[in-house]
Amino acid sequence: LTRQLLAYSRKQVLSPRLWSLNDIVREMESLLRRLIGEAVTVETDLGAYVGHVRADRGQVEQILMNLVVNARDAMPGGGRLSVATANVEADAAFCAAHPGMSPGSYVLMSVKDSGTGMSAEVRSKLFEPFFTTKEVGKGTGLGLAVVYGIVHQSGGGIDVDSAPGKGAVFNIYLPRAESSQEESEGVLRPEKDSQPVGGESILLVEDEDSVRRFTAQALESQGYRVLAFPSGREALAALDDPSVRVHLAISDIVMPDMGGKELAERIRSLRPRLPMLFISGYADQPEGYDPLKGESLLQKPFGLSELTKRVRRILRVGA
Ligand SMILES: Nc1ncnc2c1ncn2[C@@H]1O[C@H](COP(=O)(O)OP(=O)(O)OP(=O)(O)O)[C@@H](O)[C@H]1O
Ligand SMILES: [Mg+2]
């Protein structure tokens, strides 16, 4: 929820760079498969020569993640999900039907499910913040509001095709960026040499179930072993056993019983050299984390690539 709210209220794009849309989808695929569970068949159909987008990568990941989670929720008894990409040329007629878009070249990311579908009434309210048909405690109604915000801020557009019992297709159009040689090389190189090192074990402490699950799955998809705990107390109990090997501890800062700061102190008394990465849900820099003690900070909301890049760097060179 924090991630969604921050993304929703954020006005400027954070760090727009050139990304290959297909690469983003490809790299998220295994995470999405795990998110969606075994009852749903996942297919991807990535077009050849699909262009680049100039975007904040975390935001593109967030669009895809929100659409896929919605699709999963619409298929409680299983079904089929497909994610497709393509290049699209938008002409005047197309733009007339897609407010905010102007004629030109776009890339399309399309998410299709075979779920319950929706009525015209639901469809008309879909993108309103806090509109949800899910029961209390299940949905906040921010997923699509965030998607809408990101897409429109990027100069793109969305369309939806759905009817009750007929599944749903969400088409996201993002402006296609011309990839000059040096720019795309600059983008692709860090990606290439940042292949998962793998094998390291990471202790993860986060009280919020969904954030813990997302973070653990993200790290596992990169080849790390993850020991995840909902509280500092349980994490400390695990570390008490010296045969438990851990290379990095990641912890939320604000948690009900024991906060991240206190946890870090107590972890240090057990494992003095263990690097510590705090993840913080607040827009402001929390006081008192100390790089000299091997502590660093990652601000929520973060995307898969930011998280794994940071983890790799810490494991390589320390906090
Ligand atoms: N693929 C889909 N199939 C059927 N209905 C959908 C689909 N995607 C969205 N909806 C409908 O649109 C509503 C709003 O979606 P949105 O993602 O904004 O919120 P939510 O999923 O209810 O909550 P949140 O995403 O904040 O957890 C959903 O409650 C659902 O009724
Ligand atoms: Mg949703």
Short mmCIF file of C-alpha atoms and ligand atoms in Angstrom, two decimals:
data_model
loop_
_atom_site.label_atom_id
_atom_site.label_comp_id
_atom_site.label_asym_id
_atom_site.label_seq_id
_atom_site.Cartn_x
_atom_site.Cartn_y
_atom_site.Cartn_z
CA LEU A 1 0.00 0.00 0.00
CA THR A 2 2.83 2.39 0.85
CA ARG A 3 4.47 1.65 -2.47
CA GLN A 4 1.25 2.31 -4.33
CA LEU A 5 0.51 5.53 -2.46
CA LEU A 6 3.97 6.91 -3.01
CA ALA A 7 3.87 6.04 -6.66
CA TYR A 8 0.45 7.58 -6.97
CA SER A 9 1.43 10.83 -5.34
CA ARG A 10 4.75 11.11 -7.09
CA LYS A 11 4.67 13.74 -9.78
CA GLN A 12 7.91 13.35 -11.67
CA VAL A 13 9.45 10.29 -13.19
CA LEU A 14 12.29 9.18 -10.97
CA SER A 15 15.13 8.01 -13.11
CA PRO A 16 14.05 7.68 -16.71
CA ARG A 17 16.48 5.69 -18.82
CA LEU A 18 16.31 3.67 -21.93
CA TRP A 19 15.10 0.11 -21.45
CA SER A 20 14.16 -2.68 -23.78
CA LEU A 21 10.54 -3.51 -23.00
CA ASN A 22 11.11 -7.16 -23.88
CA ASP A 23 14.03 -7.36 -21.45
CA ILE A 24 11.90 -6.00 -18.63
CA VAL A 25 9.13 -8.52 -19.30
CA ARG A 26 11.57 -11.37 -19.74
CA GLU A 27 13.38 -10.63 -16.51
CA MET A 28 10.15 -10.42 -14.56
CA GLU A 29 8.69 -13.58 -15.99
CA SER A 30 9.76 -16.05 -13.34
CA LEU A 31 8.69 -13.70 -10.56
CA LEU A 32 5.29 -13.26 -12.20
CA ARG A 33 4.88 -17.00 -12.58
CA ARG A 34 5.43 -17.47 -8.88
CA LEU A 35 3.12 -14.62 -7.97
CA ILE A 36 0.33 -16.06 -10.02
CA GLY A 37 0.50 -19.64 -8.81
CA GLU A 38 0.25 -22.96 -10.51
CA ALA A 39 -3.43 -22.94 -11.41
CA VAL A 40 -2.80 -20.31 -14.07
CA THR A 41 -0.89 -20.97 -17.27
CA VAL A 42 1.40 -18.09 -18.17
CA GLU A 43 2.45 -17.40 -21.75
CA THR A 44 4.55 -14.61 -23.14
CA ASP A 45 4.50 -13.48 -26.72
CA LEU A 46 7.27 -10.96 -27.14
CA GLY A 47 7.34 -9.34 -30.54
CA ALA A 48 10.55 -9.25 -32.59
CA TYR A 49 12.40 -5.90 -32.62
CA VAL A 50 10.11 -4.33 -30.04
CA GLY A 51 11.48 -0.88 -29.27
CA HIS A 52 12.79 0.74 -26.14
CA VAL A 53 11.00 2.90 -23.61
CA ARG A 54 12.45 5.86 -21.79
CA ALA A 55 11.12 5.22 -18.34
CA ASP A 56 11.79 4.53 -14.73
CA ARG A 57 12.23 0.80 -14.77
CA GLY A 58 10.58 0.30 -11.39
CA GLN A 59 7.48 1.99 -12.73
CA VAL A 60 7.25 -0.26 -15.77
CA GLU A 61 7.66 -3.25 -13.47
CA GLN A 62 4.94 -1.86 -11.24
CA ILE A 63 2.52 -1.54 -14.16
CA LEU A 64 3.09 -5.14 -15.15
CA MET A 65 2.91 -6.40 -11.60
CA ASN A 66 -0.39 -4.61 -10.87
CA LEU A 67 -1.99 -5.90 -14.06
CA VAL A 68 -0.82 -9.44 -13.42
CA VAL A 69 -2.02 -9.44 -9.82
CA ASN A 70 -5.43 -8.20 -10.96
CA ALA A 71 -5.54 -10.94 -13.58
CA ARG A 72 -4.67 -13.53 -10.96
CA ASP A 73 -7.45 -12.25 -8.69
CA ALA A 74 -9.90 -12.50 -11.58
CA MET A 75 -9.04 -16.20 -12.06
CA PRO A 76 -9.57 -17.81 -8.65
CA GLY A 77 -10.18 -21.19 -10.27
CA GLY A 78 -7.19 -20.96 -12.60
CA GLY A 79 -7.00 -19.98 -16.22
CA ARG A 80 -4.69 -18.48 -18.78
CA LEU A 81 -2.62 -15.33 -18.65
CA SER A 82 -0.64 -13.94 -21.51
CA VAL A 83 1.72 -11.02 -21.70
CA ALA A 84 2.51 -9.74 -25.16
CA THR A 85 4.62 -6.91 -26.56
CA ALA A 86 4.64 -5.25 -29.96
CA ASN A 87 5.46 -2.05 -31.78
CA VAL A 88 2.44 0.10 -32.57
CA GLU A 89 2.05 3.13 -34.85
CA ALA A 90 -0.66 5.42 -33.53
CA ASP A 91 -2.48 7.49 -36.15
CA ALA A 92 -4.93 10.34 -35.64
CA ALA A 93 -7.94 8.03 -35.42
CA PHE A 94 -6.25 5.88 -32.81
CA CYS A 95 -5.27 8.93 -30.77
CA ALA A 96 -8.80 10.32 -30.93
CA ALA A 97 -9.88 7.18 -29.10
CA HIS A 98 -6.98 7.40 -26.62
CA PRO A 99 -6.99 10.74 -24.80
CA GLY A 100 -3.53 12.04 -24.01
CA MET A 101 -1.79 10.23 -26.85
CA SER A 102 -0.48 11.98 -29.92
CA PRO A 103 0.27 10.33 -33.26
CA GLY A 104 3.60 8.53 -33.33
CA SER A 105 5.44 5.34 -32.44
CA TYR A 106 4.63 3.37 -29.34
CA VAL A 107 5.40 0.05 -27.75
CA LEU A 108 2.50 -2.05 -26.58
CA MET A 109 2.47 -4.20 -23.47
CA SER A 110 -0.66 -6.26 -23.33
CA VAL A 111 -1.89 -8.38 -20.41
CA LYS A 112 -4.72 -10.76 -21.14
CA ASP A 113 -6.55 -13.10 -18.79
CA SER A 114 -9.33 -15.65 -19.07
CA GLY A 115 -10.93 -14.58 -15.80
CA THR A 116 -14.31 -13.28 -14.68
CA GLY A 117 -14.17 -10.18 -16.85
CA MET A 118 -16.14 -7.09 -15.86
CA SER A 119 -19.32 -5.20 -16.50
CA ALA A 120 -19.47 -1.87 -18.33
CA GLU A 121 -20.12 -0.21 -14.99
CA VAL A 122 -16.97 -1.60 -13.40
CA ARG A 123 -15.03 -0.76 -16.53
CA SER A 124 -16.08 2.88 -16.33
CA LYS A 125 -14.70 3.25 -12.79
CA LEU A 126 -11.66 1.05 -13.14
CA PHE A 127 -9.00 3.72 -12.89
CA GLU A 128 -10.52 5.72 -10.05
CA PRO A 129 -8.40 5.72 -6.93
CA PHE A 130 -9.89 3.45 -4.27
CA PHE A 131 -12.37 1.86 -6.64
CA THR A 132 -12.39 -1.83 -5.82
CA THR A 133 -14.88 -4.66 -6.02
CA LYS A 134 -12.80 -6.75 -3.65
CA GLU A 135 -13.86 -7.35 -0.09
CA VAL A 136 -12.53 -5.17 2.71
CA GLY A 137 -8.93 -6.03 3.45
CA LYS A 138 -8.37 -7.59 0.02
CA GLY A 139 -7.99 -4.67 -2.36
CA THR A 140 -7.33 -0.98 -1.88
CA GLY A 141 -8.36 0.03 -5.38
CA LEU A 142 -5.04 1.73 -6.04
CA GLY A 143 -3.48 -0.72 -8.45
CA LEU A 144 -5.02 0.63 -11.63
CA ALA A 145 -4.99 4.25 -10.42
CA VAL A 146 -1.23 3.88 -10.15
CA VAL A 147 -1.01 2.26 -13.57
CA TYR A 148 -3.05 5.09 -15.04
CA GLY A 149 -0.89 7.73 -13.36
CA ILE A 150 2.37 6.24 -14.57
CA VAL A 151 1.14 5.67 -18.11
CA HIS A 152 -0.29 9.15 -18.57
CA GLN A 153 2.68 10.82 -17.02
CA SER A 154 4.80 9.01 -19.59
CA GLY A 155 2.70 10.30 -22.49
CA GLY A 156 1.20 6.89 -23.10
CA GLY A 157 -2.30 5.46 -23.07
CA ILE A 158 -4.39 2.48 -21.98
CA ASP A 159 -7.32 0.60 -23.33
CA VAL A 160 -9.32 -2.22 -21.85
CA ASP A 161 -11.44 -4.83 -23.50
CA SER A 162 -13.62 -6.96 -21.26
CA ALA A 163 -17.09 -8.32 -20.72
CA PRO A 164 -18.58 -10.42 -17.92
CA GLY A 165 -17.40 -14.02 -18.26
CA LYS A 166 -15.14 -13.10 -21.16
CA GLY A 167 -11.84 -12.32 -19.46
CA ALA A 168 -10.01 -9.04 -19.84
CA VAL A 169 -7.27 -7.48 -21.93
CA PHE A 170 -5.35 -4.44 -20.74
CA ASN A 171 -3.29 -2.72 -23.43
CA ILE A 172 -0.63 -0.29 -22.28
CA TYR A 173 0.96 1.99 -24.89
CA LEU A 174 4.21 3.71 -24.00
CA PRO A 175 6.04 6.12 -26.29
CA ARG A 176 8.76 4.31 -28.21
CA ALA A 177 12.18 5.79 -27.67
CA GLU A 178 14.71 5.97 -30.43
CA SER A 179 17.70 4.06 -29.17
CA SER A 180 20.89 5.69 -30.27
CA GLN A 181 23.89 3.41 -30.28
CA GLU A 182 25.77 4.75 -27.28
CA GLU A 183 22.65 5.18 -25.20
CA SER A 184 21.48 1.62 -25.54
CA GLU A 185 24.99 0.34 -24.97
CA GLY A 186 25.18 2.38 -21.81
CA VAL A 187 21.94 0.84 -20.66
CA LEU A 188 22.65 -2.70 -21.64
CA ARG A 189 26.13 -3.03 -20.24
CA PRO A 190 25.32 -2.77 -16.53
CA GLU A 191 22.51 -5.24 -17.07
CA LYS A 192 24.83 -7.75 -18.68
CA ASP A 193 27.56 -7.81 -16.08
CA SER A 194 25.11 -7.84 -13.23
CA GLN A 195 24.09 -11.45 -13.67
CA PRO A 196 23.10 -13.13 -10.42
CA VAL A 197 26.05 -14.27 -8.40
CA GLY A 198 23.69 -16.61 -6.66
CA GLY A 199 24.08 -18.91 -3.75
CA GLU A 200 24.35 -16.28 -1.02
CA SER A 201 21.89 -16.41 1.83
CA ILE A 202 19.89 -13.37 2.81
CA LEU A 203 18.02 -12.82 6.05
CA LEU A 204 14.86 -10.82 5.47
CA VAL A 205 12.77 -9.24 8.24
CA GLU A 206 9.57 -7.51 7.25
CA ASP A 207 6.29 -7.54 9.14
CA GLU A 208 4.08 -6.75 6.13
CA ASP A 209 3.18 -10.08 4.48
CA SER A 210 2.84 -8.84 0.93
CA VAL A 211 6.08 -6.85 0.99
CA ARG A 212 7.92 -9.76 2.57
CA ARG A 213 6.60 -12.15 -0.03
CA PHE A 214 7.41 -9.85 -2.93
CA THR A 215 10.90 -9.17 -1.67
CA ALA A 216 11.62 -12.82 -0.96
CA GLN A 217 10.37 -13.91 -4.37
CA ALA A 218 12.33 -11.18 -6.08
CA LEU A 219 15.53 -12.26 -4.38
CA GLU A 220 14.89 -15.95 -4.95
CA SER A 221 14.27 -15.29 -8.62
CA GLN A 222 17.84 -13.92 -8.71
CA GLY A 223 19.26 -17.10 -7.23
CA TYR A 224 19.62 -16.09 -3.59
CA ARG A 225 18.56 -18.20 -0.66
CA VAL A 226 16.16 -16.25 1.51
CA LEU A 227 15.37 -16.76 5.18
CA ALA A 228 12.30 -14.61 5.71
CA PHE A 229 10.83 -13.67 9.08
CA PRO A 230 7.90 -11.47 10.07
CA SER A 231 9.62 -10.20 13.23
CA GLY A 232 13.04 -9.40 14.62
CA ARG A 233 12.53 -11.84 17.47
CA GLU A 234 12.15 -14.78 15.09
CA ALA A 235 15.10 -13.66 12.99
CA LEU A 236 17.35 -13.41 16.05
CA ALA A 237 16.30 -16.88 17.18
CA ALA A 238 17.42 -18.23 13.81
CA LEU A 239 20.76 -16.37 13.92
CA ASP A 240 21.42 -17.76 17.37
CA ASP A 241 22.34 -21.01 15.67
CA PRO A 242 25.92 -20.48 14.46
CA SER A 243 25.51 -23.07 11.71
CA VAL A 244 23.00 -20.77 9.97
CA ARG A 245 25.05 -18.95 7.32
CA VAL A 246 23.87 -15.52 6.24
CA HIS A 247 25.65 -12.99 4.00
CA LEU A 248 23.32 -10.03 4.25
CA ALA A 249 20.44 -8.96 6.48
CA ILE A 250 17.60 -6.90 5.05
CA SER A 251 15.12 -5.35 7.45
CA ASP A 252 12.20 -3.00 7.49
CA ILE A 253 12.76 -0.07 9.87
CA VAL A 254 9.34 0.41 11.39
CA MET A 255 7.93 -2.81 12.82
CA PRO A 256 5.58 -3.34 15.77
CA ASP A 257 7.66 -5.32 18.29
CA MET A 258 11.27 -4.61 17.55
CA GLY A 259 12.24 -1.88 15.08
CA GLY A 260 14.97 -2.27 12.49
CA LYS A 261 17.47 -0.16 14.44
CA GLU A 262 17.26 -2.27 17.57
CA LEU A 263 17.34 -5.42 15.48
CA ALA A 264 20.53 -4.23 13.78
CA GLU A 265 22.23 -3.68 17.16
CA ARG A 266 21.29 -7.14 18.33
CA ILE A 267 22.28 -8.77 15.07
CA ARG A 268 25.67 -7.07 15.36
CA SER A 269 26.25 -8.62 18.74
CA LEU A 270 25.72 -12.04 17.17
CA ARG A 271 27.29 -11.39 13.75
CA PRO A 272 29.51 -8.34 13.92
CA ARG A 273 30.44 -8.28 10.24
CA LEU A 274 27.07 -8.94 8.67
CA PRO A 275 26.06 -6.10 6.31
CA MET A 276 22.62 -4.66 6.94
CA LEU A 277 20.26 -3.16 4.38
CA PHE A 278 17.28 -1.23 5.73
CA ILE A 279 14.20 -0.81 3.64
CA SER A 280 12.16 2.18 4.66
CA GLY A 281 8.57 2.99 3.86
CA TYR A 282 8.86 6.68 4.62
CA ALA A 283 9.47 9.40 2.12
CA ASP A 284 12.04 11.02 4.40
CA GLN A 285 15.44 9.67 5.18
CA PRO A 286 15.20 7.93 8.53
CA GLU A 287 17.72 9.12 11.08
CA GLY A 288 20.67 7.22 12.27
CA TYR A 289 21.60 4.51 9.82
CA ASP A 290 25.33 4.30 9.62
CA PRO A 291 27.36 3.25 6.58
CA LEU A 292 30.40 2.91 8.84
CA LYS A 293 28.66 0.13 10.70
CA GLY A 294 27.91 -1.61 7.44
CA GLU A 295 24.37 -0.25 7.17
CA SER A 296 22.69 1.07 4.06
CA LEU A 297 19.23 2.13 3.08
CA LEU A 298 16.82 1.42 0.25
CA GLN A 299 13.77 3.63 0.07
CA LYS A 300 10.40 2.08 -0.72
CA PRO A 301 8.88 1.93 -3.23
CA PHE A 302 11.56 -0.01 -5.03
CA GLY A 303 11.41 -2.17 -8.10
CA LEU A 304 12.88 -5.57 -8.66
CA SER A 305 15.92 -4.23 -10.48
CA GLU A 306 16.77 -1.61 -7.84
CA LEU A 307 16.55 -4.19 -5.10
CA THR A 308 18.68 -6.79 -6.79
CA LYS A 309 21.24 -4.25 -8.00
CA ARG A 310 21.66 -2.95 -4.48
CA VAL A 311 21.91 -6.43 -3.00
CA ARG A 312 24.53 -7.43 -5.54
CA ARG A 313 26.58 -4.35 -4.84
CA ILE A 314 26.51 -4.88 -1.08
CA LEU A 315 27.47 -8.51 -1.46
CA ARG A 316 30.32 -7.51 -3.73
CA VAL A 317 31.77 -4.47 -2.01
CA GLY A 318 29.91 -4.12 1.31
CA ALA A 319 27.38 -1.52 2.42
N1 LIG B 1 -8.19 -8.38 -15.01
C1 LIG B 1 -9.33 -8.02 -14.40
N2 LIG B 1 -10.45 -8.76 -14.53
C2 LIG B 1 -11.60 -8.41 -13.91
N3 LIG B 1 -11.72 -7.30 -13.14
C3 LIG B 1 -10.65 -6.53 -12.98
C4 LIG B 1 -9.39 -6.84 -13.58
N4 LIG B 1 -8.51 -5.87 -13.25
C5 LIG B 1 -9.18 -5.02 -12.46
N5 LIG B 1 -10.45 -5.39 -12.28
C6 LIG B 1 -11.48 -4.68 -11.49
O1 LIG B 1 -11.03 -3.38 -11.24
C7 LIG B 1 -11.02 -3.10 -9.85
C8 LIG B 1 -9.93 -2.11 -9.55
O2 LIG B 1 -8.64 -2.67 -9.76
P1 LIG B 1 -7.40 -2.08 -8.96
O3 LIG B 1 -6.20 -2.87 -9.33
O4 LIG B 1 -7.35 -0.60 -9.16
O5 LIG B 1 -7.78 -2.32 -7.45
P2 LIG B 1 -7.84 -3.70 -6.65
O6 LIG B 1 -7.16 -4.79 -7.41
O7 LIG B 1 -9.27 -3.92 -6.26
O8 LIG B 1 -6.99 -3.35 -5.35
P3 LIG B 1 -5.39 -3.19 -5.27
O9 LIG B 1 -4.85 -3.29 -6.66
O10 LIG B 1 -5.18 -1.84 -4.70
O11 LIG B 1 -4.96 -4.28 -4.38
C9 LIG B 1 -10.87 -4.45 -9.20
O12 LIG B 1 -11.38 -4.47 -7.89
C10 LIG B 1 -11.68 -5.33 -10.15
O13 LIG B 1 -13.07 -5.22 -9.87
MG MG B 2 -5.21 -4.50 -8.19
#
